[in-house]
Amino acid sequence: MKKQLLILFMILTAITAHAQQVTLYQMYSSIPQSNQVNPVFMPKSKITIGLPLISSDYVSFSAPASFDDFFTKGADDSLRIDEQKVIDAFNKSGNFDFEGNIALLFLGLRTKTGFLSLSLNSRVDAGFTLPGSLVEFAFRGSGDPGAPASIRINDINLRTSWFNELAVGYSRAINSKITVGGKLKYLQGIGTISVEGLNGYIESSMDSIHISMDSWAVHTAGEKFLNSAFPDDSVDSEFNTDYFLFKNGNKGWGVDVGVEYKLMDNLLLTASVLDVGKITWREDTKSYLFDEVKYTFEGFDLLELLEEDNNDPNSQSTIDDEIDSLENLFEPKEMEGTVFSTPLTGKFYAGGRYTLLKMHTFGVIVYGKIFKSKLTPSVALTYNLELGKILNVGVNATFRNKTFNNFGAGLSAKLGPVQVYGLVDNIQSILFAESARVISARVGLNFMFGKVKGSD
Amino acid sequence: MVIASVFYGCNGAFSDLDKIGQFTWNPSLAFPIAKATFGFEDFITNNDTLVFIEKDEEGLIILTYENNDLFSQNAASYLELPDETHTESFSFDSPLLIQLPINLQISKTKFFSFMVEGEERDEIDSVLLKSGELELKMLANFPASGEVKFRFLSLSQNGQLVEITYPWQYSGTQPVLDQIDILDLSDLKMDLTDGGTTVNTFNFEVEITLNYEGQPVLPTNSLEIEVKLLDATFKAIYGKISERTIDPVSDTLKLDFFENLISGSFFLDEPAISINIGNSFGLPVSVNISSFEASNETSTLDLTGDITQPQLINFPTLEQLGDTIRTIITIDNTNSNLPELISMLPTQIIYTFAGTINPQGIADNSFVLNESIVDVDLKIELPLKGRLSDLEASTLFEFDGGEFTNDIDFVLFQIYTNNGFPLSLDIQAVFLDAAGTELEILIDEDNRILEAADVDAEGNVTLSKEKTIQVKVEGDKLQRIQNATTIRIEAVINTTGGGTTSVKILDSYQLEVKLGAQIDFELNVGGS
């Protein structure tokens, strides 16, 4: 049961998504955690302290289709599943993404020319792609003339990882125009499911069924830990604190780099590349290795069917034989203690901003993520309004598929040394939840002390 | 949907959820079902172990129906050695008796003979006996001691004549000899030729010797003899065996070949029935087919032609003694109307065989062993060279139409064939209810699932034929089929050219079949 729960957990996290943190990027001037999206960003306070669990909690989901994508309204005002809309949505992108980040600690020390940060985060990063051909097959089957000729297995991507990240960052102005920053991350994996080498296709017609798959593997790690973390009622177990806190063999490194270039006094260009690195899993690992499959079924042997002795309880039927042989083709070899690596999902941001009268900031941000060697860029227009030393409000609109279809907003308020903030990257997911494909939100509370002169 | 669910719980959005109506899901699944490559042998369900498939040098398929030991009868059924009884009286005449007191001993030998004849007029030279008895009964009243010696001139063992002596001693009482003795005839040879001069004659000599005991022997004193040949069986009989009639044997052959065929023209060019007769009698035997009637449910037809005349079969010579010599009598289109008889698609053949041993006594020097036998094997050979025209077959199967679900919109079957046989096949499935009423047929239009392969002038296939047909079952038809309890499969077979050309079925011909299906479901999900 625990094993199934583990898999369910991983799958549930996998079928959610990865959204970009545009609003956080544009709130660079007020929220210290913007340092997570570009290490060159520096807070204005001399000392920033983020306490565990409350300083920054971030979660984002995205899916290929919204509620509205599934339904169409009929003449009687009833809603009916619109299979064509769903298929079209998945054919454009079948990506599900999920990202979660809970800060366990944040410390920041600002000098006039630099910023040193130490952060400890617990992150979940997952991606899953459901190919449109598979969705179309589920709706229409293999017999529909309009159905795809083959289901491409290699479009199915699955990767989900839960890891802790201890990051040390430093940024510094090199000269009056250029500031650079970097962050070195020590990563400690907690659990993962990763599919490697899943390439192939399935074709089905009245003539034959072909299944062709290269050898592939499913790698997992953290099963024992998750069993202890989420035990069955019937089992006594204790949370394995050592495993969770940097005392396991699943280690890795990652790097964030960023740069800021002051083109003129009010116009700056920024760019960052995040999460370049990988985790090598060595502890509590298990791999399921699948052999190459070349399977063709053109029908049961009619002669064998005719000769079957149905009255013999000991005889294995031709149909059972075929099913058994097919099952055997997909019988994995289970290996414990394997060593494998999973890369981080890389991201990039680039943009420019123009500040007017010290309180209005207009910007443009190009951003994207790199998942399974695929780059999916978007463009966002941003606006920030800074009202004194207390409030900072930001809004943005993302341009994708020739329309502005994604709107974000953020607000931070500093009340003495306490700063609270909340960001939503997809505000319409609240206002028009039925049409939302993405939701991303971050909330937090920082303690900020002092202010660096000239940081305005 | 995940997002939707989250937000519905958070902010009351998705207020239209209760408006979600019934969704009709119409997946269409296409998949292969079965395939096979049939040779001719795969079509034969060999439930009847008497049916075999043979082929000639060319590979022409020959269906054979063998019935060995159709009948067999051995010699014991026709030949028996008769029991014989022969009595004699042996006495001395006066001149010889006068010498007895003087010489004190006298002897006399007499020759006897009797005929061994059965009811038939067999002329037997000799017999190697298997068993039997020779009973000797003796009663003597000579007032003297003495002995009597039998020398059987017709009986020998290992070349030595059989002799037996019975002595007696006179003690003043009579009879001096009263004895019955039995001689075992097993393995003795009985020569009935009297030295090669005649037949059926059993010879023996009796010699009596008297020793004087002080009493006068009179001419009225005698030895009474009774010789019986009892229960004699033979290993071999040599001579001229007279004509005998073999008891007629009747039987019925059930032919499964044509069991499910209803009508149509069926003509094989060269059907044949081989009657294989074995004979180990050392004399001619004639066999005749006294009746041979083929019948189906509607008609009967008798075999006619020269073949119905008695056929003389071979027999072993003396040098082949012990061998069974076989003779094959073939019934075919040269000596009978067999092709017409087969064309009527008989389901059974009722026949009677009769025979005669040594007809008209044509053989003089013959022999019969006790194991001599006449046996008959029958083999029907149907070389598959001929023509079929609208040959209809029909058979019934139980059917459970309730297996179809209402969730099915339609079922589309696809049948691909690549036919290397010079036969076309039209098939129809008729669905019947429990009362036998026709509810529906499966195929509305083109129901020819096999196109006949092209043939040359010799009837050999030159080009196989491919065909793909699709059969769609939907709507009301699907509903009616659900009520069916029986399915009747009807098939119509034609040879290439619609039965106008003679074609061959060779063992190299193959039929490739692929069956696939597409099922379109109509599943209503959710809603009220």
mmCIF file with all atom_site columns, C-alpha atoms in Angstrom, chain A residues 128-199:
data_model
loop_
_atom_site.group_PDB
_atom_site.id
_atom_site.type_symbol
_atom_site.label_atom_id
_atom_site.label_alt_id
_atom_site.label_comp_id
_atom_site.label_asym_id
_atom_site.label_entity_id
_atom_site.label_seq_id
_atom_site.pdbx_PDB_ins_code
_atom_site.Cartn_x
_atom_site.Cartn_y
_atom_site.Cartn_z
_atom_site.occupancy
_atom_site.B_iso_or_equiv
_atom_site.pdbx_formal_charge
_atom_site.auth_seq_id
_atom_site.auth_comp_id
_atom_site.auth_asym_id
_atom_site.auth_atom_id
_atom_site.pdbx_PDB_model_num
ATOM 1  C CA . PHE A 1 128 ? 4.613   15.372 -17.193 1.00 0.00 ? 128 PHE A CA 1
ATOM 2  C CA . THR A 1 129 ? 3.613   15.438 -20.810 1.00 0.00 ? 129 THR A CA 1
ATOM 3  C CA . LEU A 1 130 ? 0.535   13.663 -22.063 1.00 0.00 ? 130 LEU A CA 1
ATOM 4  C CA . PRO A 1 131 ? 0.702   13.500 -25.838 1.00 0.00 ? 131 PRO A CA 1
ATOM 5  C CA . GLY A 1 132 ? -2.293  14.747 -27.746 1.00 0.00 ? 132 GLY A CA 1
ATOM 6  C CA . SER A 1 133 ? -2.357  11.520 -29.757 1.00 0.00 ? 133 SER A CA 1
ATOM 7  C CA . LEU A 1 134 ? -2.952  9.567  -26.549 1.00 0.00 ? 134 LEU A CA 1
ATOM 8  C CA . VAL A 1 135 ? -5.792  11.872 -25.490 1.00 0.00 ? 135 VAL A CA 1
ATOM 9  C CA . GLU A 1 136 ? -7.268  11.577 -28.960 1.00 0.00 ? 136 GLU A CA 1
ATOM 10 C CA . PHE A 1 137 ? -6.969  7.810  -28.748 1.00 0.00 ? 137 PHE A CA 1
ATOM 11 C CA . ALA A 1 138 ? -8.801  7.824  -25.407 1.00 0.00 ? 138 ALA A CA 1
ATOM 12 C CA . PHE A 1 139 ? -11.674 9.793  -26.889 1.00 0.00 ? 139 PHE A CA 1
ATOM 13 C CA . ARG A 1 140 ? -11.839 8.350  -30.359 1.00 0.00 ? 140 ARG A CA 1
ATOM 14 C CA . GLY A 1 141 ? -10.055 5.041  -30.186 1.00 0.00 ? 141 GLY A CA 1
ATOM 15 C CA . SER A 1 142 ? -8.038  3.523  -32.973 1.00 0.00 ? 142 SER A CA 1
ATOM 16 C CA . GLY A 1 143 ? -10.903 2.892  -35.376 1.00 0.00 ? 143 GLY A CA 1
ATOM 17 C CA . ASP A 1 144 ? -11.912 6.498  -36.016 1.00 0.00 ? 144 ASP A CA 1
ATOM 18 C CA . PRO A 1 145 ? -10.682 7.608  -39.440 1.00 0.00 ? 145 PRO A CA 1
ATOM 19 C CA . GLY A 1 146 ? -9.587  10.898 -37.894 1.00 0.00 ? 146 GLY A CA 1
ATOM 20 C CA . ALA A 1 147 ? -7.630  9.284  -35.082 1.00 0.00 ? 147 ALA A CA 1
ATOM 21 C CA . PRO A 1 148 ? -3.853  9.446  -35.206 1.00 0.00 ? 148 PRO A CA 1
ATOM 22 C CA . ALA A 1 149 ? -2.164  6.574  -36.973 1.00 0.00 ? 149 ALA A CA 1
ATOM 23 C CA . SER A 1 150 ? 0.171   6.002  -34.096 1.00 0.00 ? 150 SER A CA 1
ATOM 24 C CA . ILE A 1 151 ? 0.595   7.014  -30.488 1.00 0.00 ? 151 ILE A CA 1
ATOM 25 C CA . ARG A 1 152 ? 4.054   8.338  -29.955 1.00 0.00 ? 152 ARG A CA 1
ATOM 26 C CA . ILE A 1 153 ? 5.238   7.007  -26.642 1.00 0.00 ? 153 ILE A CA 1
ATOM 27 C CA . ASN A 1 154 ? 8.289   9.240  -26.604 1.00 0.00 ? 154 ASN A CA 1
ATOM 28 C CA . ASP A 1 155 ? 6.033   12.267 -26.126 1.00 0.00 ? 155 ASP A CA 1
ATOM 29 C CA . ILE A 1 156 ? 5.238   10.986 -22.668 1.00 0.00 ? 156 ILE A CA 1
ATOM 30 C CA . ASN A 1 157 ? 7.648   12.628 -20.286 1.00 0.00 ? 157 ASN A CA 1
ATOM 31 C CA . LEU A 1 158 ? 7.626   12.171 -16.581 1.00 0.00 ? 158 LEU A CA 1
ATOM 32 C CA . ARG A 1 159 ? 9.956   13.584 -14.025 1.00 0.00 ? 159 ARG A CA 1
ATOM 33 C CA . THR A 1 160 ? 9.276   14.530 -10.463 1.00 0.00 ? 160 THR A CA 1
ATOM 34 C CA . SER A 1 161 ? 11.746  15.310 -7.753  1.00 0.00 ? 161 SER A CA 1
ATOM 35 C CA . TRP A 1 162 ? 11.555  16.480 -4.176  1.00 0.00 ? 162 TRP A CA 1
ATOM 36 C CA . PHE A 1 163 ? 14.800  17.917 -2.943  1.00 0.00 ? 163 PHE A CA 1
ATOM 37 C CA . ASN A 1 164 ? 16.269  20.344 -0.467  1.00 0.00 ? 164 ASN A CA 1
ATOM 38 C CA . GLU A 1 165 ? 18.403  23.191 -1.662  1.00 0.00 ? 165 GLU A CA 1
ATOM 39 C CA . LEU A 1 166 ? 21.063  24.975 0.385   1.00 0.00 ? 166 LEU A CA 1
ATOM 40 C CA . ALA A 1 167 ? 22.120  28.007 -1.584  1.00 0.00 ? 167 ALA A CA 1
ATOM 41 C CA . VAL A 1 168 ? 24.803  30.574 -1.064  1.00 0.00 ? 168 VAL A CA 1
ATOM 42 C CA . GLY A 1 169 ? 24.528  33.571 -3.302  1.00 0.00 ? 169 GLY A CA 1
ATOM 43 C CA . TYR A 1 170 ? 26.513  36.649 -3.879  1.00 0.00 ? 170 TYR A CA 1
ATOM 44 C CA . SER A 1 171 ? 26.014  39.538 -6.171  1.00 0.00 ? 171 SER A CA 1
ATOM 45 C CA . ARG A 1 172 ? 28.160  42.586 -6.672  1.00 0.00 ? 172 ARG A CA 1
ATOM 46 C CA . ALA A 1 173 ? 28.434  45.632 -8.840  1.00 0.00 ? 173 ALA A CA 1
ATOM 47 C CA . ILE A 1 174 ? 31.521  45.322 -10.987 1.00 0.00 ? 174 ILE A CA 1
ATOM 48 C CA . ASN A 1 175 ? 31.350  48.869 -12.101 1.00 0.00 ? 175 ASN A CA 1
ATOM 49 C CA . SER A 1 176 ? 28.799  51.591 -12.407 1.00 0.00 ? 176 SER A CA 1
ATOM 50 C CA . LYS A 1 177 ? 26.965  49.780 -15.170 1.00 0.00 ? 177 LYS A CA 1
ATOM 51 C CA . ILE A 1 178 ? 27.326  46.093 -14.607 1.00 0.00 ? 178 ILE A CA 1
ATOM 52 C CA . THR A 1 179 ? 26.261  43.989 -11.705 1.00 0.00 ? 179 THR A CA 1
ATOM 53 C CA . VAL A 1 180 ? 26.704  40.244 -11.658 1.00 0.00 ? 180 VAL A CA 1
ATOM 54 C CA . GLY A 1 181 ? 25.445  37.597 -9.300  1.00 0.00 ? 181 GLY A CA 1
ATOM 55 C CA . GLY A 1 182 ? 25.623  33.935 -8.780  1.00 0.00 ? 182 GLY A CA 1
ATOM 56 C CA . LYS A 1 183 ? 24.309  31.295 -6.538  1.00 0.00 ? 183 LYS A CA 1
ATOM 57 C CA . LEU A 1 184 ? 25.808  27.957 -5.727  1.00 0.00 ? 184 LEU A CA 1
ATOM 58 C CA . LYS A 1 185 ? 23.299  25.364 -4.602  1.00 0.00 ? 185 LYS A CA 1
ATOM 59 C CA . TYR A 1 186 ? 23.970  22.226 -2.741  1.00 0.00 ? 186 TYR A CA 1
ATOM 60 C CA . LEU A 1 187 ? 21.147  19.836 -3.453  1.00 0.00 ? 187 LEU A CA 1
ATOM 61 C CA . GLN A 1 188 ? 19.967  16.912 -1.446  1.00 0.00 ? 188 GLN A CA 1
ATOM 62 C CA . GLY A 1 189 ? 17.418  14.642 -3.038  1.00 0.00 ? 189 GLY A CA 1
ATOM 63 C CA . ILE A 1 190 ? 14.546  13.237 -1.026  1.00 0.00 ? 190 ILE A CA 1
ATOM 64 C CA . GLY A 1 191 ? 12.475  11.402 -3.564  1.00 0.00 ? 191 GLY A CA 1
ATOM 65 C CA . THR A 1 192 ? 12.037  11.070 -7.272  1.00 0.00 ? 192 THR A CA 1
ATOM 66 C CA . ILE A 1 193 ? 10.406  9.246  -10.087 1.00 0.00 ? 193 ILE A CA 1
ATOM 67 C CA . SER A 1 194 ? 12.095  9.648  -13.402 1.00 0.00 ? 194 SER A CA 1
ATOM 68 C CA . VAL A 1 195 ? 11.460  7.977  -16.715 1.00 0.00 ? 195 VAL A CA 1
ATOM 69 C CA . GLU A 1 196 ? 14.467  7.491  -18.917 1.00 0.00 ? 196 GLU A CA 1
ATOM 70 C CA . GLY A 1 197 ? 14.612  6.441  -22.532 1.00 0.00 ? 197 GLY A CA 1
ATOM 71 C CA . LEU A 1 198 ? 10.909  6.027  -23.158 1.00 0.00 ? 198 LEU A CA 1
ATOM 72 C CA . ASN A 1 199 ? 10.804  6.066  -26.939 1.00 0.00 ? 199 ASN A CA 1
#
